[in-house]
PDB file of C-alpha atoms and ligand atoms in Angstrom:
ATOM      1  CA  MET A   1     -15.943 136.286  26.316  1.00 70.00           C
ATOM      2  CA  LYS A   2     -17.947 139.377  26.107  1.00 80.00           C
ATOM      3  CA  ALA A   3     -20.949 139.636  23.580  1.00 89.00           C
ATOM      4  CA  LYS A   4     -22.360 142.950  22.787  1.00 89.00           C
ATOM      5  CA  ILE A   5     -24.960 141.532  20.301  1.00 96.00           C
ATOM      6  CA  ARG A   6     -27.748 139.009  21.060  1.00 97.00           C
ATOM      7  CA  LEU A   7     -29.514 137.264  18.327  1.00 97.00           C
ATOM      8  CA  TYR A   8     -32.416 134.591  18.222  1.00 97.00           C
ATOM      9  CA  VAL A   9     -31.552 131.627  16.066  1.00 97.00           C
ATOM     10  CA  ASP A  10     -34.043 128.858  15.228  1.00 95.00           C
ATOM     11  CA  HIS A  11     -31.587 126.065  15.895  1.00 97.00           C
ATOM     12  CA  ALA A  12     -30.462 123.793  18.728  1.00 98.00           C
ATOM     13  CA  LEU A  13     -27.877 125.270  20.860  1.00 98.00           C
ATOM     14  CA  ALA A  14     -25.188 123.278  22.989  1.00 98.00           C
ATOM     15  CA  ALA A  15     -21.489 123.738  23.586  1.00 98.00           C
ATOM     16  CA  GLY A  16     -19.564 122.761  20.338  1.00 98.00           C
ATOM     17  CA  GLN A  17     -22.639 123.059  18.239  1.00 98.00           C
ATOM     18  CA  SER A  18     -22.075 125.000  14.770  1.00 98.00           C
ATOM     19  CA  ILE A  19     -24.912 127.431  13.807  1.00 98.00           C
ATOM     20  CA  PRO A  20     -25.157 128.329  10.088  1.00 97.00           C
ATOM     21  CA  LEU A  21     -26.434 131.705   9.769  1.00 97.00           C
ATOM     22  CA  THR A  22     -29.233 132.840   7.160  1.00 96.00           C
ATOM     23  CA  LYS A  23     -28.188 135.433   4.772  1.00 96.00           C
ATOM     24  CA  GLU A  24     -29.947 138.272   6.754  1.00 95.00           C
ATOM     25  CA  GLN A  25     -28.286 137.272   9.747  1.00 96.00           C
ATOM     26  CA  ALA A  26     -24.886 137.434   8.118  1.00 97.00           C
ATOM     27  CA  HIS A  27     -25.625 140.472   6.718  1.00 97.00           C
ATOM     28  CA  TYR A  28     -26.550 142.102   9.989  1.00 96.00           C
ATOM     29  CA  LEU A  29     -23.590 140.683  11.911  1.00 97.00           C
ATOM     30  CA  PHE A  30     -20.951 141.223   9.272  1.00 97.00           C
ATOM     31  CA  GLY A  31     -22.280 143.840   6.991  1.00 96.00           C
ATOM     32  CA  VAL A  32     -24.087 146.034   9.535  1.00 96.00           C
ATOM     33  CA  MET A  33     -22.340 145.400  12.897  1.00 96.00           C
ATOM     34  CA  ARG A  34     -18.964 144.823  11.339  1.00 96.00           C
ATOM     35  CA  LEU A  35     -18.234 141.614  13.526  1.00 96.00           C
ATOM     36  CA  ALA A  36     -15.245 139.678  12.283  1.00 96.00           C
ATOM     37  CA  GLU A  37     -13.923 136.098  12.772  1.00 97.00           C
ATOM     38  CA  GLY A  38     -13.256 135.536  16.434  1.00 97.00           C
ATOM     39  CA  ALA A  39     -15.814 137.761  17.865  1.00 97.00           C
ATOM     40  CA  PHE A  40     -18.516 136.733  20.216  1.00 97.00           C
ATOM     41  CA  VAL A  41     -22.281 136.710  19.918  1.00 98.00           C
ATOM     42  CA  ALA A  42     -25.063 135.779  22.513  1.00 98.00           C
ATOM     43  CA  LEU A  43     -27.586 133.253  21.003  1.00 98.00           C
ATOM     44  CA  PHE A  44     -31.054 132.089  22.399  1.00 98.00           C
ATOM     45  CA  ASN A  45     -33.295 129.893  20.608  1.00 98.00           C
ATOM     46  CA  GLY A  46     -36.247 130.097  23.245  1.00 97.00           C
ATOM     47  CA  ARG A  47     -35.658 126.823  24.418  1.00 97.00           C
ATOM     48  CA  ASP A  48     -31.999 125.950  25.363  1.00 98.00           C
ATOM     49  CA  GLY A  49     -31.239 129.191  27.436  1.00 98.00           C
ATOM     50  CA  GLU A  50     -28.457 131.538  26.058  1.00 98.00           C
ATOM     51  CA  TYR A  51     -24.921 130.520  24.684  1.00 98.00           C
ATOM     52  CA  ILE A  52     -21.838 132.464  23.831  1.00 98.00           C
ATOM     53  CA  ALA A  53     -20.736 131.655  20.352  1.00 98.00           C
ATOM     54  CA  ARG A  54     -17.581 132.566  18.346  1.00 98.00           C
ATOM     55  CA  VAL A  55     -17.818 133.594  14.872  1.00 98.00           C
ATOM     56  CA  ALA A  56     -15.988 131.017  13.097  1.00 98.00           C
ATOM     57  CA  GLU A  57     -16.814 132.235   9.443  1.00 97.00           C
ATOM     58  CA  ALA A  58     -17.868 135.458   8.486  1.00 97.00           C
ATOM     59  CA  GLY A  59     -19.115 136.091   4.786  1.00 94.00           C
ATOM     60  CA  LYS A  60     -21.223 138.697   3.109  1.00 90.00           C
ATOM     61  CA  ARG A  61     -24.244 136.185   2.706  1.00 92.00           C
ATOM     62  CA  ARG A  62     -23.334 133.376   4.881  1.00 96.00           C
ATOM     63  CA  GLY A  63     -21.319 132.593   8.105  1.00 97.00           C
ATOM     64  CA  ILE A  64     -20.966 130.091  10.924  1.00 98.00           C
ATOM     65  CA  LEU A  65     -20.809 130.418  14.645  1.00 98.00           C
ATOM     66  CA  VAL A  66     -19.873 128.158  17.064  1.00 98.00           C
ATOM     67  CA  CYS A  67     -21.248 127.750  20.646  1.00 98.00           C
ATOM     68  CA  GLU A  68     -18.598 127.951  23.316  1.00 97.00           C
ATOM     69  CA  ALA A  69     -20.762 127.796  26.701  1.00 97.00           C
ATOM     70  CA  GLN A  70     -24.068 128.610  28.413  1.00 98.00           C
ATOM     71  CA  SER A  71     -24.380 132.080  29.670  1.00 97.00           C
ATOM     72  CA  LYS A  72     -27.593 131.891  30.843  1.00 97.00           C
ATOM     73  CA  PRO A  73     -30.274 128.916  31.605  1.00 98.00           C
ATOM     74  CA  LEU A  74     -33.653 128.957  29.986  1.00 97.00           C
ATOM     75  CA  GLN A  75     -35.788 131.402  31.940  1.00 96.00           C
ATOM     76  CA  MET A  76     -39.600 130.589  31.392  1.00 96.00           C
ATOM     77  CA  PRO A  77     -42.106 133.460  32.138  1.00 95.00           C
ATOM     78  CA  PRO A  78     -44.892 132.957  34.743  1.00 96.00           C
ATOM     79  CA  ASP A  79     -48.060 131.581  33.015  1.00 96.00           C
ATOM     80  CA  VAL A  80     -49.832 134.809  31.918  1.00 97.00           C
ATOM     81  CA  TRP A  81     -51.512 135.445  28.705  1.00 98.00           C
ATOM     82  CA  LEU A  82     -52.266 138.548  26.999  1.00 98.00           C
ATOM     83  CA  CYS A  83     -55.357 138.440  25.025  1.00 98.00           C
ATOM     84  CA  PHE A  84     -56.055 141.844  23.435  1.00 98.00           C
ATOM     85  CA  ALA A  85     -57.784 143.310  20.619  1.00 97.00           C
ATOM     86  CA  PRO A  86     -55.560 144.799  17.821  1.00 94.00           C
ATOM     87  CA  ILE A  87     -55.713 148.394  17.443  1.00 92.00           C
ATOM     88  CA  LYS A  88     -53.807 150.532  15.080  1.00 90.00           C
ATOM     89  CA  LYS A  89     -50.635 149.069  13.408  1.00 90.00           C
ATOM     90  CA  ALA A  90     -48.302 151.064  15.367  1.00 93.00           C
ATOM     91  CA  ARG A  91     -49.846 150.557  18.633  1.00 94.00           C
ATOM     92  CA  THR A  92     -50.308 146.962  18.162  1.00 96.00           C
ATOM     93  CA  ASP A  93     -46.733 146.448  17.731  1.00 96.00           C
ATOM     94  CA  PHE A  94     -46.112 148.445  20.876  1.00 98.00           C
ATOM     95  CA  ILE A  95     -48.372 145.960  22.591  1.00 98.00           C
ATOM     96  CA  VAL A  96     -46.573 142.893  21.456  1.00 98.00           C
ATOM     97  CA  GLU A  97     -43.117 144.528  22.108  1.00 98.00           C
ATOM     98  CA  LYS A  98     -44.124 145.511  25.726  1.00 98.00           C
ATOM     99  CA  ALA A  99     -46.043 142.156  26.374  1.00 98.00           C
ATOM    100  CA  ALA A 100     -42.798 140.139  25.447  1.00 98.00           C
ATOM    101  CA  GLU A 101     -40.432 142.457  27.390  1.00 97.00           C
ATOM    102  CA  MET A 102     -42.745 142.209  30.398  1.00 97.00           C
ATOM    103  CA  GLY A 103     -42.891 138.668  30.516  1.00 97.00           C
ATOM    104  CA  ALA A 104     -46.030 137.498  28.872  1.00 98.00           C
ATOM    105  CA  ALA A 105     -46.091 133.588  28.125  1.00 98.00           C
ATOM    106  CA  ARG A 106     -48.471 134.009  24.917  1.00 98.00           C
ATOM    107  CA  ILE A 107     -49.941 136.782  23.243  1.00 98.00           C
ATOM    108  CA  CYS A 108     -53.302 136.287  21.743  1.00 98.00           C
ATOM    109  CA  PRO A 109     -54.955 138.808  19.324  1.00 97.00           C
ATOM    110  CA  MET A 110     -58.810 138.804  19.489  1.00 97.00           C
ATOM    111  CA  GLN A 111     -61.461 140.044  17.356  1.00 96.00           C
ATOM    112  CA  THR A 112     -64.126 141.634  19.391  1.00 97.00           C
ATOM    113  CA  GLU A 113     -67.410 143.183  18.044  1.00 97.00           C
ATOM    114  CA  PHE A 114     -65.771 146.607  18.277  1.00 96.00           C
ATOM    115  CA  THR A 115     -62.215 145.738  16.820  1.00 94.00           C
ATOM    116  CA  ASN A 116     -61.375 147.676  13.770  1.00 82.00           C
ATOM    117  CA  SER A 117     -58.382 146.105  12.383  1.00 72.00           C
ATOM    118  CA  GLU A 118     -59.589 142.505  11.071  1.00 66.00           C
ATOM    119  CA  ARG A 119     -56.356 141.433   9.658  1.00 79.00           C
ATOM    120  CA  ILE A 120     -53.061 141.425  11.443  1.00 89.00           C
ATOM    121  CA  ARG A 121     -49.847 139.807   9.977  1.00 94.00           C
ATOM    122  CA  ARG A 122     -48.945 137.204  12.741  1.00 96.00           C
ATOM    123  CA  ASP A 123     -45.513 136.489  11.247  1.00 96.00           C
ATOM    124  CA  ARG A 124     -44.621 140.443  11.432  1.00 96.00           C
ATOM    125  CA  LEU A 125     -45.770 140.715  15.316  1.00 97.00           C
ATOM    126  CA  GLN A 126     -43.812 137.425  16.157  1.00 98.00           C
ATOM    127  CA  ALA A 127     -40.947 139.257  14.732  1.00 97.00           C
ATOM    128  CA  HIS A 128     -41.423 142.134  16.897  1.00 97.00           C
ATOM    129  CA  ALA A 129     -41.816 139.626  19.999  1.00 98.00           C
ATOM    130  CA  VAL A 130     -38.399 138.212  18.860  1.00 98.00           C
ATOM    131  CA  GLU A 131     -36.659 141.588  18.670  1.00 97.00           C
ATOM    132  CA  ALA A 132     -38.099 142.574  21.910  1.00 98.00           C
ATOM    133  CA  ALA A 133     -36.659 139.258  23.344  1.00 97.00           C
ATOM    134  CA  GLU A 134     -33.176 139.963  21.866  1.00 96.00           C
ATOM    135  CA  GLN A 135     -32.871 143.398  23.291  1.00 95.00           C
ATOM    136  CA  CYS A 136     -34.193 142.762  26.720  1.00 96.00           C
ATOM    137  CA  GLY A 137     -32.260 139.972  27.699  1.00 96.00           C
ATOM    138  CA  GLY A 138     -34.874 137.346  27.864  1.00 96.00           C
ATOM    139  CA  THR A 139     -34.482 133.477  26.857  1.00 97.00           C
ATOM    140  CA  TYR A 140     -37.979 132.981  25.883  1.00 98.00           C
ATOM    141  CA  VAL A 141     -40.024 134.302  23.204  1.00 98.00           C
ATOM    142  CA  PRO A 142     -43.884 134.356  23.723  1.00 98.00           C
ATOM    143  CA  GLU A 143     -45.863 132.820  20.800  1.00 98.00           C
ATOM    144  CA  VAL A 144     -48.030 135.270  18.984  1.00 98.00           C
ATOM    145  CA  ALA A 145     -51.330 133.186  17.962  1.00 98.00           C
ATOM    146  CA  GLU A 146     -53.503 133.858  15.286  1.00 96.00           C
ATOM    147  CA  ILE A 147     -56.195 136.011  15.615  1.00 96.00           C
ATOM    148  CA  GLU A 148     -59.287 134.589  16.925  1.00 96.00           C
ATOM    149  CA  ARG A 149     -62.893 135.864  17.493  1.00 96.00           C
ATOM    150  CA  PHE A 150     -63.718 136.622  21.187  1.00 98.00           C
ATOM    151  CA  GLY A 151     -66.652 134.041  21.106  1.00 98.00           C
ATOM    152  CA  ARG A 152     -64.792 131.258  19.661  1.00 98.00           C
ATOM    153  CA  MET A 153     -62.062 131.792  22.137  1.00 98.00           C
ATOM    154  CA  LEU A 154     -64.311 131.878  24.947  1.00 98.00           C
ATOM    155  CA  ASP A 155     -66.094 128.595  23.581  1.00 98.00           C
ATOM    156  CA  ASN A 156     -62.809 126.654  23.492  1.00 97.00           C
ATOM    157  CA  TRP A 157     -61.466 128.412  26.781  1.00 98.00           C
ATOM    158  CA  PRO A 158     -59.131 126.049  29.007  1.00 97.00           C
ATOM    159  CA  ASP A 159     -61.047 124.974  32.227  1.00 96.00           C
ATOM    160  CA  ASP A 160     -58.162 125.818  34.388  1.00 95.00           C
ATOM    161  CA  ARG A 161     -57.005 129.390  33.180  1.00 96.00           C
ATOM    162  CA  HIS A 162     -58.431 132.451  35.079  1.00 95.00           C
ATOM    163  CA  ILE A 163     -59.352 135.539  33.295  1.00 96.00           C
ATOM    164  CA  LEU A 164     -58.362 139.070  34.471  1.00 95.00           C
ATOM    165  CA  PHE A 165     -61.098 141.071  32.607  1.00 96.00           C
ATOM    166  CA  CYS A 166     -60.153 144.847  32.399  1.00 97.00           C
ATOM    167  CA  ASP A 167     -63.547 146.477  32.043  1.00 96.00           C
ATOM    168  CA  GLU A 168     -63.534 150.020  31.492  1.00 96.00           C
ATOM    169  CA  ALA A 169     -67.137 150.207  32.971  1.00 96.00           C
ATOM    170  CA  LEU A 170     -65.593 149.801  36.364  1.00 94.00           C
ATOM    171  CA  VAL A 171     -63.397 152.913  35.764  1.00 92.00           C
ATOM    172  CA  GLY A 172     -63.039 154.797  39.117  1.00 87.00           C
ATOM    173  CA  ASP A 173     -63.810 151.749  41.202  1.00 85.00           C
ATOM    174  CA  LYS A 174     -61.451 150.807  43.859  1.00 76.00           C
ATOM    175  CA  LEU A 175     -58.609 148.629  42.382  1.00 69.00           C
ATOM    176  CA  ASP A 176     -59.080 145.311  43.948  1.00 70.00           C
ATOM    177  CA  PHE A 177     -56.342 143.656  42.411  1.00 70.00           C
ATOM    178  CA  GLU A 178     -55.189 141.587  45.583  1.00 68.00           C
ATOM    179  CA  SER A 179     -58.355 139.750  46.067  1.00 67.00           C
ATOM    180  CA  ALA A 180     -59.055 139.433  42.177  1.00 66.00           C
ATOM    181  CA  ALA A 181     -55.662 137.561  41.109  1.00 67.00           C
ATOM    182  CA  LYS A 182     -54.226 134.827  43.061  1.00 73.00           C
ATOM    183  CA  GLY A 183     -51.960 131.695  41.966  1.00 81.00           C
ATOM    184  CA  GLY A 184     -52.485 129.529  38.801  1.00 90.00           C
ATOM    185  CA  LYS A 185     -52.714 130.081  34.873  1.00 95.00           C
ATOM    186  CA  TRP A 186     -54.067 133.556  34.008  1.00 96.00           C
ATOM    187  CA  ALA A 187     -55.097 135.388  30.776  1.00 97.00           C
ATOM    188  CA  ILE A 188     -55.332 139.263  31.009  1.00 98.00           C
ATOM    189  CA  PHE A 189     -58.288 140.482  28.625  1.00 98.00           C
ATOM    190  CA  ILE A 190     -58.013 144.094  27.080  1.00 98.00           C
ATOM    191  CA  GLY A 191     -60.574 145.487  24.849  1.00 98.00           C
ATOM    192  CA  PRO A 192     -60.138 147.828  21.740  1.00 97.00           C
ATOM    193  CA  GLU A 193     -60.373 151.594  21.546  1.00 95.00           C
ATOM    194  CA  GLY A 194     -64.420 150.962  21.546  1.00 96.00           C
ATOM    195  CA  GLY A 195     -64.199 149.098  24.485  1.00 97.00           C
ATOM    196  CA  PHE A 196     -66.064 145.804  24.875  1.00 98.00           C
ATOM    197  CA  SER A 197     -69.809 145.467  23.708  1.00 97.00           C
ATOM    198  CA  ASP A 198     -72.375 144.872  26.337  1.00 97.00           C
ATOM    199  CA  ALA A 199     -72.578 141.335  25.102  1.00 98.00           C
ATOM    200  CA  GLU A 200     -69.056 140.714  25.674  1.00 98.00           C
ATOM    201  CA  ARG A 201     -69.321 142.513  28.992  1.00 97.00           C
ATOM    202  CA  THR A 202     -72.069 140.008  29.890  1.00 97.00           C
ATOM    203  CA  ARG A 203     -70.551 137.012  28.700  1.00 97.00           C
ATOM    204  CA  LEU A 204     -67.251 137.655  30.549  1.00 97.00           C
ATOM    205  CA  GLY A 205     -69.246 138.582  33.657  1.00 94.00           C
ATOM    206  CA  ALA A 206     -71.128 135.504  33.747  1.00 96.00           C
ATOM    207  CA  HIS A 207     -67.668 133.397  33.045  1.00 96.00           C
ATOM    208  CA  PRO A 208     -66.951 131.465  36.128  1.00 95.00           C
ATOM    209  CA  LEU A 209     -62.927 131.889  35.731  1.00 95.00           C
ATOM    210  CA  ALA A 210     -63.346 135.675  35.119  1.00 95.00           C
ATOM    211  CA  ARG A 211     -62.660 138.369  37.502  1.00 93.00           C
ATOM    212  CA  SER A 212     -63.396 142.025  36.555  1.00 93.00           C
ATOM    213  CA  ILE A 213     -61.215 144.764  37.496  1.00 93.00           C
ATOM    214  CA  SER A 214     -60.746 148.554  37.441  1.00 94.00           C
ATOM    215  CA  LEU A 215     -57.482 150.048  36.311  1.00 94.00           C
ATOM    216  CA  GLY A 216     -57.953 153.061  38.091  1.00 93.00           C
ATOM    217  CA  PRO A 217     -59.787 156.389  37.807  1.00 95.00           C
ATOM    218  CA  ARG A 218     -59.061 157.303  34.265  1.00 97.00           C
ATOM    219  CA  ILE A 219     -59.961 155.311  30.868  1.00 97.00           C
ATOM    220  CA  LEU A 220     -56.622 154.237  29.611  1.00 98.00           C
ATOM    221  CA  ARG A 221     -55.895 153.566  26.023  1.00 97.00           C
ATOM    222  CA  ALA A 222     -55.534 149.809  24.900  1.00 97.00           C
ATOM    223  CA  ASP A 223     -52.012 149.889  24.833  1.00 98.00           C
ATOM    224  CA  THR A 224     -51.406 151.763  27.914  1.00 98.00           C
ATOM    225  CA  ALA A 225     -54.034 149.309  29.900  1.00 98.00           C
ATOM    226  CA  ALA A 226     -52.044 146.294  28.537  1.00 98.00           C
ATOM    227  CA  VAL A 227     -48.931 147.548  29.982  1.00 98.00           C
ATOM    228  CA  ALA A 228     -50.670 148.670  33.129  1.00 97.00           C
ATOM    229  CA  ALA A 229     -52.318 145.247  33.934  1.00 97.00           C
ATOM    230  CA  LEU A 230     -49.305 143.309  32.916  1.00 97.00           C
ATOM    231  CA  THR A 231     -47.312 145.263  35.490  1.00 96.00           C
ATOM    232  CA  LEU A 232     -50.104 144.707  38.145  1.00 93.00           C
ATOM    233  CA  TRP A 233     -50.347 141.147  37.457  1.00 94.00           C
ATOM    234  CA  GLN A 234     -46.475 140.591  37.535  1.00 94.00           C
ATOM    235  CA  LYS A 235     -46.063 142.567  40.788  1.00 91.00           C
ATOM    236  CA  GLN A 236     -49.002 140.274  42.505  1.00 89.00           C
ATOM    237  CA  CYS A 237     -48.731 136.956  40.972  1.00 90.00           C
ATOM    238  CA  GLY A 238     -45.616 136.777  38.557  1.00 91.00           C
ATOM    239  CA  ASP A 239     -41.800 137.090  38.763  1.00 91.00           C
ATOM    240  CA  TRP A 240     -41.450 140.755  40.029  1.00 88.00           C
ATOM    241  CA  GLN A 241     -42.353 139.771  43.662  1.00 78.00           C
TER     242      GLN A 241
HETATM  243  N1  SAM B   1     -64.264 153.333  24.585  1.00 77.08           N
HETATM  244  C1  SAM B   1     -64.100 152.884  25.931  1.00 77.08           C
HETATM  245  C2  SAM B   1     -65.008 153.965  26.880  1.00 77.08           C
HETATM  246  O1  SAM B   1     -64.834 155.102  26.436  1.00 77.08           O
HETATM  247  O2  SAM B   1     -65.279 153.195  27.977  1.00 77.08           O
HETATM  248  C3  SAM B   1     -62.522 152.669  26.344  1.00 77.08           C
HETATM  249  C4  SAM B   1     -61.978 151.448  26.094  1.00 77.08           C
HETATM  250  S1  SAM B   1     -60.336 151.518  26.578  1.00 77.08           S
HETATM  251  C5  SAM B   1     -59.619 152.768  25.460  1.00 77.08           C
HETATM  252  C6  SAM B   1     -59.594 150.033  25.838  1.00 77.08           C
HETATM  253  C7  SAM B   1     -59.485 148.907  26.891  1.00 77.08           C
HETATM  254  O3  SAM B   1     -58.655 149.144  27.848  1.00 77.08           O
HETATM  255  C8  SAM B   1     -60.606 148.608  27.557  1.00 77.08           C
HETATM  256  O4  SAM B   1     -61.592 147.705  26.808  1.00 77.08           O
HETATM  257  C9  SAM B   1     -60.252 147.757  28.860  1.00 77.08           C
HETATM  258  O5  SAM B   1     -59.928 146.477  28.648  1.00 77.08           O
HETATM  259  C10 SAM B   1     -59.016 148.704  29.211  1.00 77.08           C
HETATM  260  N2  SAM B   1     -59.346 149.811  30.076  1.00 77.08           N
HETATM  261  C11 SAM B   1     -58.752 151.004  29.843  1.00 77.08           C
HETATM  262  N3  SAM B   1     -59.079 151.819  30.880  1.00 77.08           N
HETATM  263  C12 SAM B   1     -59.578 150.926  31.972  1.00 77.08           C
HETATM  264  C13 SAM B   1     -59.892 150.922  33.409  1.00 77.08           C
HETATM  265  N4  SAM B   1     -59.934 152.360  33.707  1.00 77.08           N
HETATM  266  N5  SAM B   1     -60.409 149.998  33.938  1.00 77.08           N
HETATM  267  C14 SAM B   1     -60.384 148.876  33.241  1.00 77.08           C
HETATM  268  N6  SAM B   1     -60.080 148.645  32.057  1.00 77.08           N
HETATM  269  C15 SAM B   1     -59.604 149.765  31.285  1.00 77.08           C
END
């Protein structure tokens, strides 16, 4: 049983389970990808792992798949959130896509003092996370949270989650990642193109769960910084070890 196409479905998965397709999914599988009855598709829903399913009915606007067997168990990512200030649309899309591919457990847009874009389409960003999981072979889809103000986010901060504060003011300092990040739950904080304000830097600096780090000798764009910080964290504390 070989499946070239992976599809996220919002439906429980188990051997023998029938999965009705949405109009869009039927169009994609049978109109665009030209699958016919009897073909195989890999399905995941973020909860039950991955299943190989057979096309039982293929119509223009509808279709039914039947799960045959589980092909991968659910693989949860390590417990790291990416908290970032949205930037331009395409670069924000990039951050969400890369965070999902790289194994962030949750993606939290935050409104900082120097954040330019106040509005984001959460549903659009969530769809990017789903697409990234479909193409990278992941069985988990990180939730994209509603955008939240920086101050409010810290007011309600969980008392067991460490913060890895990527502080551009430390540019050029030695990257002391090993002593900054150890086990437990984490969140990476990345500022907007204008950086963190002095007040935000002071607040994070005083936070008992926050550790400030430098990301090397050059100032990185926010999207590059998000990928760099996730890479370092995954290597040191996550599932790339
Ligand atoms: N406008 C700021 C400046 O010129 O100092 C730069 C902000 S940078 C484009 C966006 C975010 O990426 C920063 O807020 C920080 O979180 C992260 N970042 C970029 N380069 C960094 C570095 N060398 N060390 C630590 N964080 C960095």
